[in-house]
Amino acid sequence: MKGFINRSMAVLGLAGGMALVGGCDSYRNLVDPCYPERYNFAARQEVIGAMAPQVYNGHVLDQTVWNYHFEAGTDKLTAGGMDHLAYLARRRPVPDANVYVQTAQDVVYDPGAPDKFSDARMVLDNKRVLAVQNFLGSVTAGRRLTFEVSVHDPSEVGIAAVAMGITIQKHYIGFQGNLPTSAGAGAANVAGGGAAAGGPAGAGR
């Protein structure tokens, strides 16, 4: 052990001597003067690099005008569709000029005439793009904004309404649960607080 300490002290002394003789260059060759910032930056970039595509995909879906924003089989915007476009036009600090229209999925398919289906879809897509451009032009009049509206075919995303409703209700109500029922302070139900208030343990259950 004593020999190890002596060798370690010798190495440190040699390193210190080199630093004095060689200056900062020798010191930088022995240690990383940017620790830990250099490695924190690399780790941060890895996390951002993995998350960025997900954020962008979510933004594109948020910028999409879906089939249900039009009356079925037409290019007429519903009240919800106009509200969604108005929301996109008011985005801060500046609206994204790239808006997307979901390709028409509400065109009736005739197995006997498949070509008519694709033609009808293309015609309806073009009409809906024009309807979106006209509405955005009207709602942003005087703001010198030019929107580019494109057609794409994403899968609809969402979450079960029942599960979401339960989550929101519990969020507003607050957390619920039971602390251990053993005797002692704080042994009551979190919501009831029987023991904490001086009542019997579990009185709030």
PDB file of C-alpha atoms in Angstrom:
ATOM      1  CA  MET A   1       0.000   0.000   0.000  1.00  0.00           C
ATOM      2  CA  LYS A   2       2.843   2.340   0.921  1.00  0.00           C
ATOM      3  CA  GLY A   3       4.543   1.599  -2.408  1.00  0.00           C
ATOM      4  CA  PHE A   4       1.325   2.389  -4.304  1.00  0.00           C
ATOM      5  CA  ILE A   5       1.020   5.724  -2.526  1.00  0.00           C
ATOM      6  CA  ASN A   6       4.605   6.557  -3.303  1.00  0.00           C
ATOM      7  CA  ARG A   7       4.165   5.734  -6.976  1.00  0.00           C
ATOM      8  CA  SER A   8       0.953   7.769  -7.129  1.00  0.00           C
ATOM      9  CA  MET A   9       2.643  10.764  -5.552  1.00  0.00           C
ATOM     10  CA  ALA A  10       5.521  10.417  -8.009  1.00  0.00           C
ATOM     11  CA  VAL A  11       3.129  10.396 -10.956  1.00  0.00           C
ATOM     12  CA  LEU A  12       1.292  13.438  -9.639  1.00  0.00           C
ATOM     13  CA  GLY A  13       4.559  15.238  -9.056  1.00  0.00           C
ATOM     14  CA  LEU A  14       5.696  14.419 -12.575  1.00  0.00           C
ATOM     15  CA  ALA A  15       2.394  15.650 -13.990  1.00  0.00           C
ATOM     16  CA  GLY A  16       2.660  18.851 -12.002  1.00  0.00           C
ATOM     17  CA  GLY A  17       6.226  19.368 -13.200  1.00  0.00           C
ATOM     18  CA  MET A  18       5.165  18.853 -16.814  1.00  0.00           C
ATOM     19  CA  ALA A  19       2.340  21.350 -16.347  1.00  0.00           C
ATOM     20  CA  LEU A  20       4.780  23.917 -14.990  1.00  0.00           C
ATOM     21  CA  VAL A  21       7.291  23.307 -17.746  1.00  0.00           C
ATOM     22  CA  GLY A  22       4.919  22.885 -20.658  1.00  0.00           C
ATOM     23  CA  GLY A  23       2.219  25.307 -19.541  1.00  0.00           C
ATOM     24  CA  CYS A  24      -1.463  24.920 -20.423  1.00  0.00           C
ATOM     25  CA  ASP A  25      -0.846  22.647 -23.395  1.00  0.00           C
ATOM     26  CA  SER A  26       0.582  19.882 -21.264  1.00  0.00           C
ATOM     27  CA  TYR A  27      -2.221  20.314 -18.742  1.00  0.00           C
ATOM     28  CA  ARG A  28      -4.880  20.005 -21.439  1.00  0.00           C
ATOM     29  CA  ASN A  29      -3.244  16.793 -22.644  1.00  0.00           C
ATOM     30  CA  LEU A  30      -3.595  15.265 -19.197  1.00  0.00           C
ATOM     31  CA  VAL A  31      -7.162  16.268 -18.312  1.00  0.00           C
ATOM     32  CA  ASP A  32     -10.345  17.375 -20.060  1.00  0.00           C
ATOM     33  CA  PRO A  33     -10.835  21.046 -19.125  1.00  0.00           C
ATOM     34  CA  CYS A  34     -14.394  20.948 -20.519  1.00  0.00           C
ATOM     35  CA  TYR A  35     -15.643  18.197 -18.215  1.00  0.00           C
ATOM     36  CA  PRO A  36     -18.571  17.723 -17.698  1.00  0.00           C
ATOM     37  CA  GLU A  37     -20.009  20.302 -20.092  1.00  0.00           C
ATOM     38  CA  ARG A  38     -18.698  18.537 -23.185  1.00  0.00           C
ATOM     39  CA  TYR A  39     -20.368  15.261 -22.242  1.00  0.00           C
ATOM     40  CA  ASN A  40     -23.563  16.924 -21.059  1.00  0.00           C
ATOM     41  CA  PHE A  41     -23.865  18.593 -24.456  1.00  0.00           C
ATOM     42  CA  ALA A  42     -23.331  15.307 -26.304  1.00  0.00           C
ATOM     43  CA  ALA A  43     -25.950  13.566 -24.157  1.00  0.00           C
ATOM     44  CA  ARG A  44     -28.397  16.440 -24.668  1.00  0.00           C
ATOM     45  CA  GLN A  45     -27.965  16.270 -28.435  1.00  0.00           C
ATOM     46  CA  GLU A  46     -28.645  12.526 -28.426  1.00  0.00           C
ATOM     47  CA  VAL A  47     -31.895  13.038 -26.545  1.00  0.00           C
ATOM     48  CA  ILE A  48     -32.969  15.908 -28.806  1.00  0.00           C
ATOM     49  CA  GLY A  49     -32.017  13.951 -31.923  1.00  0.00           C
ATOM     50  CA  ALA A  50     -34.274  11.067 -30.912  1.00  0.00           C
ATOM     51  CA  MET A  51     -37.166  13.309 -29.867  1.00  0.00           C
ATOM     52  CA  ALA A  52     -37.085  15.824 -32.739  1.00  0.00           C
ATOM     53  CA  PRO A  53     -38.741  13.536 -35.357  1.00  0.00           C
ATOM     54  CA  GLN A  54     -41.574  12.778 -32.941  1.00  0.00           C
ATOM     55  CA  VAL A  55     -42.118  16.469 -32.243  1.00  0.00           C
ATOM     56  CA  TYR A  56     -42.115  17.265 -35.966  1.00  0.00           C
ATOM     57  CA  ASN A  57     -44.573  14.469 -36.777  1.00  0.00           C
ATOM     58  CA  GLY A  58     -46.881  15.708 -34.040  1.00  0.00           C
ATOM     59  CA  HIS A  59     -46.671  19.242 -35.386  1.00  0.00           C
ATOM     60  CA  VAL A  60     -47.573  18.061 -38.907  1.00  0.00           C
ATOM     61  CA  LEU A  61     -50.631  16.261 -37.545  1.00  0.00           C
ATOM     62  CA  ASP A  62     -51.598  19.403 -35.632  1.00  0.00           C
ATOM     63  CA  GLN A  63     -51.332  21.357 -38.898  1.00  0.00           C
ATOM     64  CA  THR A  64     -53.619  18.884 -40.684  1.00  0.00           C
ATOM     65  CA  VAL A  65     -57.196  19.559 -41.726  1.00  0.00           C
ATOM     66  CA  TRP A  66     -58.914  16.189 -41.421  1.00  0.00           C
ATOM     67  CA  ASN A  67     -61.854  14.723 -43.326  1.00  0.00           C
ATOM     68  CA  TYR A  68     -64.188  15.419 -40.411  1.00  0.00           C
ATOM     69  CA  HIS A  69     -63.440  19.122 -40.780  1.00  0.00           C
ATOM     70  CA  PHE A  70     -65.500  19.025 -43.995  1.00  0.00           C
ATOM     71  CA  GLU A  71     -69.067  18.003 -44.591  1.00  0.00           C
ATOM     72  CA  ALA A  72     -68.998  14.412 -45.857  1.00  0.00           C
ATOM     73  CA  GLY A  73     -68.202  14.147 -49.547  1.00  0.00           C
ATOM     74  CA  THR A  74     -67.932  17.922 -50.047  1.00  0.00           C
ATOM     75  CA  ASP A  75     -65.405  20.726 -49.811  1.00  0.00           C
ATOM     76  CA  LYS A  76     -67.551  22.719 -47.376  1.00  0.00           C
ATOM     77  CA  LEU A  77     -65.787  23.399 -44.094  1.00  0.00           C
ATOM     78  CA  THR A  78     -67.694  22.630 -40.918  1.00  0.00           C
ATOM     79  CA  ALA A  79     -67.746  24.996 -37.964  1.00  0.00           C
ATOM     80  CA  GLY A  80     -65.085  22.814 -36.337  1.00  0.00           C
ATOM     81  CA  GLY A  81     -62.956  22.978 -39.470  1.00  0.00           C
ATOM     82  CA  MET A  82     -63.084  26.765 -39.579  1.00  0.00           C
ATOM     83  CA  ASP A  83     -62.283  26.938 -35.877  1.00  0.00           C
ATOM     84  CA  HIS A  84     -59.259  24.671 -36.394  1.00  0.00           C
ATOM     85  CA  LEU A  85     -57.969  26.797 -39.268  1.00  0.00           C
ATOM     86  CA  ALA A  86     -58.466  29.964 -37.245  1.00  0.00           C
ATOM     87  CA  TYR A  87     -56.435  28.368 -34.450  1.00  0.00           C
ATOM     88  CA  LEU A  88     -53.614  27.603 -36.904  1.00  0.00           C
ATOM     89  CA  ALA A  89     -53.723  31.162 -38.249  1.00  0.00           C
ATOM     90  CA  ARG A  90     -53.347  32.605 -34.725  1.00  0.00           C
ATOM     91  CA  ARG A  91     -50.369  30.471 -33.701  1.00  0.00           C
ATOM     92  CA  ARG A  92     -47.662  32.390 -31.833  1.00  0.00           C
ATOM     93  CA  PRO A  93     -45.110  33.753 -32.380  1.00  0.00           C
ATOM     94  CA  VAL A  94     -45.960  33.278 -36.060  1.00  0.00           C
ATOM     95  CA  PRO A  95     -48.254  30.858 -37.910  1.00  0.00           C
ATOM     96  CA  ASP A  96     -46.686  27.930 -39.726  1.00  0.00           C
ATOM     97  CA  ALA A  97     -47.362  28.570 -43.411  1.00  0.00           C
ATOM     98  CA  ASN A  98     -47.378  24.831 -44.206  1.00  0.00           C
ATOM     99  CA  VAL A  99     -50.872  23.412 -43.817  1.00  0.00           C
ATOM    100  CA  TYR A 100     -51.930  19.895 -44.759  1.00  0.00           C
ATOM    101  CA  VAL A 101     -55.208  18.405 -45.914  1.00  0.00           C
ATOM    102  CA  GLN A 102     -55.959  14.751 -45.336  1.00  0.00           C
ATOM    103  CA  THR A 103     -56.711  13.026 -48.625  1.00  0.00           C
ATOM    104  CA  ALA A 104     -60.416  12.315 -49.015  1.00  0.00           C
ATOM    105  CA  GLN A 105     -61.356   9.036 -47.343  1.00  0.00           C
ATOM    106  CA  ASP A 106     -65.081   9.736 -47.595  1.00  0.00           C
ATOM    107  CA  VAL A 107     -65.396   9.029 -51.335  1.00  0.00           C
ATOM    108  CA  VAL A 108     -67.630   6.044 -52.103  1.00  0.00           C
ATOM    109  CA  TYR A 109     -65.710   3.228 -53.795  1.00  0.00           C
ATOM    110  CA  ASP A 110     -67.345   1.365 -56.697  1.00  0.00           C
ATOM    111  CA  PRO A 111     -65.636  -2.021 -57.304  1.00  0.00           C
ATOM    112  CA  GLY A 112     -66.841  -1.920 -60.888  1.00  0.00           C
ATOM    113  CA  ALA A 113     -65.132   1.390 -61.636  1.00  0.00           C
ATOM    114  CA  PRO A 114     -61.929   1.734 -59.565  1.00  0.00           C
ATOM    115  CA  ASP A 115     -60.578   4.478 -61.840  1.00  0.00           C
ATOM    116  CA  LYS A 116     -63.524   6.721 -61.021  1.00  0.00           C
ATOM    117  CA  PHE A 117     -62.703   6.394 -57.324  1.00  0.00           C
ATOM    118  CA  SER A 118     -59.176   7.762 -57.715  1.00  0.00           C
ATOM    119  CA  ASP A 119     -60.376  10.523 -60.041  1.00  0.00           C
ATOM    120  CA  ALA A 120     -63.164  11.542 -57.648  1.00  0.00           C
ATOM    121  CA  ARG A 121     -60.732  11.583 -54.724  1.00  0.00           C
ATOM    122  CA  MET A 122     -58.286  13.799 -56.618  1.00  0.00           C
ATOM    123  CA  VAL A 123     -61.045  16.235 -57.601  1.00  0.00           C
ATOM    124  CA  LEU A 124     -62.329  16.457 -54.025  1.00  0.00           C
ATOM    125  CA  ASP A 125     -58.783  16.868 -52.641  1.00  0.00           C
ATOM    126  CA  ASN A 126     -58.168  19.811 -54.966  1.00  0.00           C
ATOM    127  CA  LYS A 127     -61.461  21.437 -54.012  1.00  0.00           C
ATOM    128  CA  ARG A 128     -60.690  21.063 -50.314  1.00  0.00           C
ATOM    129  CA  VAL A 129     -57.212  22.540 -50.752  1.00  0.00           C
ATOM    130  CA  LEU A 130     -58.770  25.551 -52.475  1.00  0.00           C
ATOM    131  CA  ALA A 131     -61.382  25.883 -49.716  1.00  0.00           C
ATOM    132  CA  VAL A 132     -58.650  25.876 -47.053  1.00  0.00           C
ATOM    133  CA  GLN A 133     -56.591  28.454 -48.946  1.00  0.00           C
ATOM    134  CA  ASN A 134     -59.603  30.720 -49.399  1.00  0.00           C
ATOM    135  CA  PHE A 135     -60.537  30.575 -45.717  1.00  0.00           C
ATOM    136  CA  LEU A 136     -56.968  31.180 -44.511  1.00  0.00           C
ATOM    137  CA  GLY A 137     -56.638  34.069 -46.937  1.00  0.00           C
ATOM    138  CA  SER A 138     -59.801  35.628 -45.547  1.00  0.00           C
ATOM    139  CA  VAL A 139     -59.033  35.124 -41.870  1.00  0.00           C
ATOM    140  CA  THR A 140     -55.489  36.512 -42.227  1.00  0.00           C
ATOM    141  CA  ALA A 141     -56.323  39.377 -44.596  1.00  0.00           C
ATOM    142  CA  GLY A 142     -53.902  42.281 -44.223  1.00  0.00           C
ATOM    143  CA  ARG A 143     -51.222  40.224 -42.457  1.00  0.00           C
ATOM    144  CA  ARG A 144     -49.205  39.431 -45.604  1.00  0.00           C
ATOM    145  CA  LEU A 145     -49.245  35.678 -45.010  1.00  0.00           C
ATOM    146  CA  THR A 146     -49.048  33.091 -47.753  1.00  0.00           C
ATOM    147  CA  PHE A 147     -50.013  29.536 -46.891  1.00  0.00           C
ATOM    148  CA  GLU A 148     -48.906  26.447 -48.762  1.00  0.00           C
ATOM    149  CA  VAL A 149     -51.552  23.730 -48.549  1.00  0.00           C
ATOM    150  CA  SER A 150     -50.526  20.159 -49.357  1.00  0.00           C
ATOM    151  CA  VAL A 151     -52.399  16.861 -49.430  1.00  0.00           C
ATOM    152  CA  HIS A 152     -51.119  13.912 -47.422  1.00  0.00           C
ATOM    153  CA  ASP A 153     -52.505  10.617 -46.138  1.00  0.00           C
ATOM    154  CA  PRO A 154     -51.699  10.147 -42.440  1.00  0.00           C
ATOM    155  CA  SER A 155     -53.270   7.678 -40.085  1.00  0.00           C
ATOM    156  CA  GLU A 156     -55.633   9.304 -37.626  1.00  0.00           C
ATOM    157  CA  VAL A 157     -54.255   9.407 -34.102  1.00  0.00           C
ATOM    158  CA  GLY A 158     -56.120   9.676 -30.863  1.00  0.00           C
ATOM    159  CA  ILE A 159     -56.935   8.127 -27.522  1.00  0.00           C
ATOM    160  CA  ALA A 160     -60.017   6.415 -26.174  1.00  0.00           C
ATOM    161  CA  ALA A 161     -62.474   9.056 -24.991  1.00  0.00           C
ATOM    162  CA  VAL A 162     -63.485   7.098 -21.869  1.00  0.00           C
ATOM    163  CA  ALA A 163     -59.905   6.765 -20.653  1.00  0.00           C
ATOM    164  CA  MET A 164     -59.209  10.425 -21.359  1.00  0.00           C
ATOM    165  CA  GLY A 165     -62.376  11.487 -19.527  1.00  0.00           C
ATOM    166  CA  ILE A 166     -61.395   9.520 -16.418  1.00  0.00           C
ATOM    167  CA  THR A 167     -57.875  10.986 -16.511  1.00  0.00           C
ATOM    168  CA  ILE A 168     -59.139  14.565 -16.738  1.00  0.00           C
ATOM    169  CA  GLN A 169     -61.686  14.086 -13.964  1.00  0.00           C
ATOM    170  CA  LYS A 170     -59.066  12.650 -11.620  1.00  0.00           C
ATOM    171  CA  HIS A 171     -56.721  15.472 -12.525  1.00  0.00           C
ATOM    172  CA  TYR A 172     -59.295  18.048 -11.422  1.00  0.00           C
ATOM    173  CA  ILE A 173     -60.356  16.127  -8.309  1.00  0.00           C
ATOM    174  CA  GLY A 174     -56.797  15.546  -7.127  1.00  0.00           C
ATOM    175  CA  PHE A 175     -54.870  12.442  -6.231  1.00  0.00           C
ATOM    176  CA  GLN A 176     -56.533   9.656  -4.291  1.00  0.00           C
ATOM    177  CA  GLY A 177     -55.038   6.826  -2.305  1.00  0.00           C
ATOM    178  CA  ASN A 178     -54.388   5.304   1.093  1.00  0.00           C
ATOM    179  CA  LEU A 179     -51.393   5.652   3.325  1.00  0.00           C
ATOM    180  CA  PRO A 180     -50.341   2.655   5.469  1.00  0.00           C
ATOM    181  CA  THR A 181     -52.973   1.865   8.093  1.00  0.00           C
ATOM    182  CA  SER A 182     -50.485   1.127  10.881  1.00  0.00           C
ATOM    183  CA  ALA A 183     -50.824   3.213  14.020  1.00  0.00           C
ATOM    184  CA  GLY A 184     -49.035   6.520  13.982  1.00  0.00           C
ATOM    185  CA  ALA A 185     -49.171   9.966  12.522  1.00  0.00           C
ATOM    186  CA  GLY A 186     -50.334  10.160   8.943  1.00  0.00           C
ATOM    187  CA  ALA A 187     -51.911   6.690   8.942  1.00  0.00           C
ATOM    188  CA  ALA A 188     -55.213   7.935   7.598  1.00  0.00           C
ATOM    189  CA  ASN A 189     -56.614   7.975   4.112  1.00  0.00           C
ATOM    190  CA  VAL A 190     -55.154  10.824   2.066  1.00  0.00           C
ATOM    191  CA  ALA A 191     -58.576  12.068   1.078  1.00  0.00           C
ATOM    192  CA  GLY A 192     -60.222  11.639   4.489  1.00  0.00           C
ATOM    193  CA  GLY A 193     -57.331  12.398   6.839  1.00  0.00           C
ATOM    194  CA  GLY A 194     -59.096  10.763   9.811  1.00  0.00           C
ATOM    195  CA  ALA A 195     -56.044   9.839  11.884  1.00  0.00           C
ATOM    196  CA  ALA A 196     -54.224  13.031  10.979  1.00  0.00           C
ATOM    197  CA  ALA A 197     -57.196  14.938  12.358  1.00  0.00           C
ATOM    198  CA  GLY A 198     -57.285  12.867  15.528  1.00  0.00           C
ATOM    199  CA  GLY A 199     -59.848  10.264  14.476  1.00  0.00           C
ATOM    200  CA  PRO A 200     -59.351   6.475  14.250  1.00  0.00           C
ATOM    201  CA  ALA A 201     -57.007   5.109  11.587  1.00  0.00           C
ATOM    202  CA  GLY A 202     -58.765   4.527   8.295  1.00  0.00           C
ATOM    203  CA  ALA A 203     -61.717   6.740   9.257  1.00  0.00           C
ATOM    204  CA  GLY A 204     -61.602   8.428   5.897  1.00  0.00           C
ATOM    205  CA  ARG A 205     -61.980   5.207   3.918  1.00  0.00           C
TER     206      ARG A 205
END
